[in-house]
Amino acid sequence: DINKKLFEHGDEAIFHVRPTQDCYVTFLNLAANDSVYVLFPNIVRQNCFVSAKRKHQFPSQADRDQGLRIRVATIPGHSENTEGIKVIATRKNIPFLDDPESGGTFNLIGTPRVTVTRLARWLSEIPVSERAEASAVYTW
């Protein structure tokens, strides 16, 4: 889940997961600017292992203490934006990106069209019994 469904410009987004099994999570942000980013893992939080039946926060307090915060911002000229978060859990640590395109905290994947192809290819290599997915939408 996410700490809010409706944000104001500058609010901080915080995500929570409670897996039924130990797993590794990948968070994708389908941004309002028609780009997709890998939020987690990232340069600050490279290990996204989460244990079963516990609620985990992203970014965690330790991440936030290191300066990692996810703040929402309206695209110039827009009064409201809607974005999506896709979380993929895998039993093994299977990185989505081997070739990050950005030197920043969050890695740019590309447009949703490019991402769908890369995501489908990545997921097709992971047996269905070895992964789970969830999505959330939020507005600001």
PDB file of C-alpha atoms in Angstrom:
ATOM      1  CA  ASP A   1       0.000   0.000   0.000  1.00  0.00           C
ATOM      2  CA  ILE A   2       0.935   3.641  -0.102  1.00  0.00           C
ATOM      3  CA  ASN A   3       0.714   6.228   2.665  1.00  0.00           C
ATOM      4  CA  LYS A   4      -1.820   8.330   0.689  1.00  0.00           C
ATOM      5  CA  LYS A   5      -3.969   8.049  -2.408  1.00  0.00           C
ATOM      6  CA  LEU A   6      -4.200  11.822  -2.903  1.00  0.00           C
ATOM      7  CA  PHE A   7      -1.023  13.872  -2.478  1.00  0.00           C
ATOM      8  CA  GLU A   8      -0.216  17.563  -2.488  1.00  0.00           C
ATOM      9  CA  HIS A   9       2.785  18.890  -4.440  1.00  0.00           C
ATOM     10  CA  GLY A  10       5.926  18.141  -2.376  1.00  0.00           C
ATOM     11  CA  ASP A  11       4.387  15.409  -0.194  1.00  0.00           C
ATOM     12  CA  GLU A  12       6.505  12.367   0.528  1.00  0.00           C
ATOM     13  CA  ALA A  13       5.361   8.987  -0.808  1.00  0.00           C
ATOM     14  CA  ILE A  14       6.008   5.954   1.387  1.00  0.00           C
ATOM     15  CA  PHE A  15       5.186   2.423   0.272  1.00  0.00           C
ATOM     16  CA  HIS A  16       4.508  -0.652   2.413  1.00  0.00           C
ATOM     17  CA  VAL A  17       4.659  -4.337   1.552  1.00  0.00           C
ATOM     18  CA  ARG A  18       3.760  -7.359   3.671  1.00  0.00           C
ATOM     19  CA  PRO A  19       4.844 -10.488   1.774  1.00  0.00           C
ATOM     20  CA  THR A  20       3.537 -13.939   2.589  1.00  0.00           C
ATOM     21  CA  GLN A  21       6.990 -15.404   1.846  1.00  0.00           C
ATOM     22  CA  ASP A  22      10.585 -14.178   2.066  1.00  0.00           C
ATOM     23  CA  CYS A  23      11.358 -12.407  -1.196  1.00  0.00           C
ATOM     24  CA  TYR A  24      13.141  -9.638  -3.068  1.00  0.00           C
ATOM     25  CA  VAL A  25      11.072  -6.692  -4.276  1.00  0.00           C
ATOM     26  CA  THR A  26      11.400  -4.367  -7.237  1.00  0.00           C
ATOM     27  CA  PHE A  27       9.367  -1.129  -7.367  1.00  0.00           C
ATOM     28  CA  LEU A  28       8.620   0.453 -10.750  1.00  0.00           C
ATOM     29  CA  ASN A  29       7.190   3.974 -11.004  1.00  0.00           C
ATOM     30  CA  LEU A  30       4.997   4.625 -14.055  1.00  0.00           C
ATOM     31  CA  ALA A  31       5.488   8.374 -13.961  1.00  0.00           C
ATOM     32  CA  ALA A  32       3.141  11.064 -15.241  1.00  0.00           C
ATOM     33  CA  ASN A  33       5.900  12.371 -17.547  1.00  0.00           C
ATOM     34  CA  ASP A  34       5.525   9.184 -19.666  1.00  0.00           C
ATOM     35  CA  SER A  35       8.676   7.609 -18.219  1.00  0.00           C
ATOM     36  CA  VAL A  36       9.228   4.552 -16.054  1.00  0.00           C
ATOM     37  CA  TYR A  37      11.761   4.428 -13.229  1.00  0.00           C
ATOM     38  CA  VAL A  38      13.087   1.683 -10.966  1.00  0.00           C
ATOM     39  CA  LEU A  39      12.574   3.134  -7.482  1.00  0.00           C
ATOM     40  CA  PHE A  40      13.868   0.109  -5.597  1.00  0.00           C
ATOM     41  CA  PRO A  41      16.475  -1.322  -5.621  1.00  0.00           C
ATOM     42  CA  ASN A  42      18.536   1.818  -6.125  1.00  0.00           C
ATOM     43  CA  ILE A  43      21.931   3.287  -5.359  1.00  0.00           C
ATOM     44  CA  VAL A  44      20.996   3.865  -1.683  1.00  0.00           C
ATOM     45  CA  ARG A  45      19.049   0.648  -1.115  1.00  0.00           C
ATOM     46  CA  GLN A  46      20.611  -2.032  -3.271  1.00  0.00           C
ATOM     47  CA  ASN A  47      19.292  -5.002  -1.304  1.00  0.00           C
ATOM     48  CA  CYS A  48      15.505  -5.198  -1.309  1.00  0.00           C
ATOM     49  CA  PHE A  49      15.108  -8.482   0.532  1.00  0.00           C
ATOM     50  CA  VAL A  50      12.014  -8.558   2.735  1.00  0.00           C
ATOM     51  CA  SER A  51      11.021 -11.228   5.207  1.00  0.00           C
ATOM     52  CA  ALA A  52       7.636 -12.894   5.281  1.00  0.00           C
ATOM     53  CA  LYS A  53       4.646 -11.703   7.292  1.00  0.00           C
ATOM     54  CA  ARG A  54       6.251  -8.401   8.341  1.00  0.00           C
ATOM     55  CA  LYS A  55       5.299  -4.959   7.108  1.00  0.00           C
ATOM     56  CA  HIS A  56       8.234  -3.300   5.332  1.00  0.00           C
ATOM     57  CA  GLN A  57       8.502   0.372   4.476  1.00  0.00           C
ATOM     58  CA  PHE A  58      10.085   1.845   1.336  1.00  0.00           C
ATOM     59  CA  PRO A  59      11.940   4.082   1.781  1.00  0.00           C
ATOM     60  CA  SER A  60      12.728   2.776   5.252  1.00  0.00           C
ATOM     61  CA  GLN A  61      13.666   5.112   8.075  1.00  0.00           C
ATOM     62  CA  ALA A  62      17.327   4.156   7.476  1.00  0.00           C
ATOM     63  CA  ASP A  63      16.928   5.053   3.771  1.00  0.00           C
ATOM     64  CA  ARG A  64      15.330   8.364   4.725  1.00  0.00           C
ATOM     65  CA  ASP A  65      18.143   9.064   7.199  1.00  0.00           C
ATOM     66  CA  GLN A  66      20.519   8.729   4.232  1.00  0.00           C
ATOM     67  CA  GLY A  67      18.491  11.326   2.322  1.00  0.00           C
ATOM     68  CA  LEU A  68      16.388   8.979   0.191  1.00  0.00           C
ATOM     69  CA  ARG A  69      12.912  10.456  -0.053  1.00  0.00           C
ATOM     70  CA  ILE A  70      10.287  10.184  -2.753  1.00  0.00           C
ATOM     71  CA  ARG A  71       8.535  13.520  -3.161  1.00  0.00           C
ATOM     72  CA  VAL A  72       5.695  14.000  -5.610  1.00  0.00           C
ATOM     73  CA  ALA A  73       5.719  16.999  -7.921  1.00  0.00           C
ATOM     74  CA  THR A  74       3.155  18.152 -10.445  1.00  0.00           C
ATOM     75  CA  ILE A  75       4.300  18.402 -14.050  1.00  0.00           C
ATOM     76  CA  PRO A  76       4.497  22.077 -15.093  1.00  0.00           C
ATOM     77  CA  GLY A  77       1.220  23.185 -16.631  1.00  0.00           C
ATOM     78  CA  HIS A  78      -0.776  20.374 -14.976  1.00  0.00           C
ATOM     79  CA  SER A  79      -3.120  20.877 -12.039  1.00  0.00           C
ATOM     80  CA  GLU A  80      -3.260  17.133 -11.306  1.00  0.00           C
ATOM     81  CA  ASN A  81      -1.272  14.022 -12.211  1.00  0.00           C
ATOM     82  CA  THR A  82      -1.802  10.307 -11.749  1.00  0.00           C
ATOM     83  CA  GLU A  83       1.013   7.784 -11.444  1.00  0.00           C
ATOM     84  CA  GLY A  84       1.306   4.075 -10.838  1.00  0.00           C
ATOM     85  CA  ILE A  85       3.588   1.849  -8.818  1.00  0.00           C
ATOM     86  CA  LYS A  86       4.178  -1.780  -9.749  1.00  0.00           C
ATOM     87  CA  VAL A  87       5.827  -4.059  -7.207  1.00  0.00           C
ATOM     88  CA  ILE A  88       7.280  -7.370  -8.295  1.00  0.00           C
ATOM     89  CA  ALA A  89       8.354  -9.897  -5.669  1.00  0.00           C
ATOM     90  CA  THR A  90      10.673 -12.767  -6.565  1.00  0.00           C
ATOM     91  CA  ARG A  91      11.900 -15.642  -4.434  1.00  0.00           C
ATOM     92  CA  LYS A  92      15.452 -15.171  -5.733  1.00  0.00           C
ATOM     93  CA  ASN A  93      17.356 -11.953  -6.232  1.00  0.00           C
ATOM     94  CA  ILE A  94      16.832 -11.400  -9.962  1.00  0.00           C
ATOM     95  CA  PRO A  95      17.751  -7.807 -10.900  1.00  0.00           C
ATOM     96  CA  PHE A  96      15.432  -6.156 -13.394  1.00  0.00           C
ATOM     97  CA  LEU A  97      18.128  -3.816 -14.681  1.00  0.00           C
ATOM     98  CA  ASP A  98      21.602  -4.930 -15.615  1.00  0.00           C
ATOM     99  CA  ASP A  99      22.240  -1.766 -17.600  1.00  0.00           C
ATOM    100  CA  PRO A 100      20.884   1.289 -15.748  1.00  0.00           C
ATOM    101  CA  GLU A 101      20.524   4.312 -18.011  1.00  0.00           C
ATOM    102  CA  SER A 102      20.808   6.905 -15.272  1.00  0.00           C
ATOM    103  CA  GLY A 103      23.508   7.839 -12.822  1.00  0.00           C
ATOM    104  CA  GLY A 104      20.893   9.154 -10.361  1.00  0.00           C
ATOM    105  CA  THR A 105      19.234   7.493  -7.408  1.00  0.00           C
ATOM    106  CA  PHE A 106      16.357   6.119  -9.476  1.00  0.00           C
ATOM    107  CA  ASN A 107      17.121   4.397 -12.757  1.00  0.00           C
ATOM    108  CA  LEU A 108      15.246   5.477 -15.861  1.00  0.00           C
ATOM    109  CA  ILE A 109      14.004   2.534 -17.900  1.00  0.00           C
ATOM    110  CA  GLY A 110      12.359   4.504 -20.698  1.00  0.00           C
ATOM    111  CA  THR A 111       8.818   4.996 -21.899  1.00  0.00           C
ATOM    112  CA  PRO A 112       5.958   2.694 -20.829  1.00  0.00           C
ATOM    113  CA  ARG A 113       6.060   1.057 -24.284  1.00  0.00           C
ATOM    114  CA  VAL A 114       9.761   0.203 -23.962  1.00  0.00           C
ATOM    115  CA  THR A 115       9.265  -0.884 -20.358  1.00  0.00           C
ATOM    116  CA  VAL A 116       6.391  -3.255 -21.148  1.00  0.00           C
ATOM    117  CA  THR A 117       8.666  -5.112 -23.562  1.00  0.00           C
ATOM    118  CA  ARG A 118      11.562  -5.276 -21.084  1.00  0.00           C
ATOM    119  CA  LEU A 119       9.266  -6.217 -18.218  1.00  0.00           C
ATOM    120  CA  ALA A 120       7.558  -8.970 -20.236  1.00  0.00           C
ATOM    121  CA  ARG A 121      10.942 -10.388 -21.252  1.00  0.00           C
ATOM    122  CA  TRP A 122      12.219 -10.297 -17.654  1.00  0.00           C
ATOM    123  CA  LEU A 123       9.054 -11.826 -16.181  1.00  0.00           C
ATOM    124  CA  SER A 124       8.914 -14.554 -18.828  1.00  0.00           C
ATOM    125  CA  GLU A 125      12.243 -15.849 -17.510  1.00  0.00           C
ATOM    126  CA  ILE A 126      10.871 -16.158 -13.953  1.00  0.00           C
ATOM    127  CA  PRO A 127       8.501 -19.079 -13.328  1.00  0.00           C
ATOM    128  CA  VAL A 128       5.044 -17.934 -12.196  1.00  0.00           C
ATOM    129  CA  SER A 129       5.501 -19.928  -8.980  1.00  0.00           C
ATOM    130  CA  GLU A 130       8.608 -17.828  -8.211  1.00  0.00           C
ATOM    131  CA  ARG A 131       7.035 -14.350  -8.427  1.00  0.00           C
ATOM    132  CA  ALA A 132       4.083 -12.179  -7.425  1.00  0.00           C
ATOM    133  CA  GLU A 133       2.948  -8.710  -8.521  1.00  0.00           C
ATOM    134  CA  ALA A 134       0.906  -5.846  -7.082  1.00  0.00           C
ATOM    135  CA  SER A 135       0.051  -2.333  -8.275  1.00  0.00           C
ATOM    136  CA  ALA A 136      -1.101   0.944  -6.733  1.00  0.00           C
ATOM    137  CA  VAL A 137      -2.247   4.225  -8.273  1.00  0.00           C
ATOM    138  CA  TYR A 138      -1.996   7.637  -6.684  1.00  0.00           C
ATOM    139  CA  THR A 139      -2.913  11.215  -7.647  1.00  0.00           C
ATOM    140  CA  TRP A 140      -1.585  14.650  -6.763  1.00  0.00           C
TER     141      TRP A 140
END
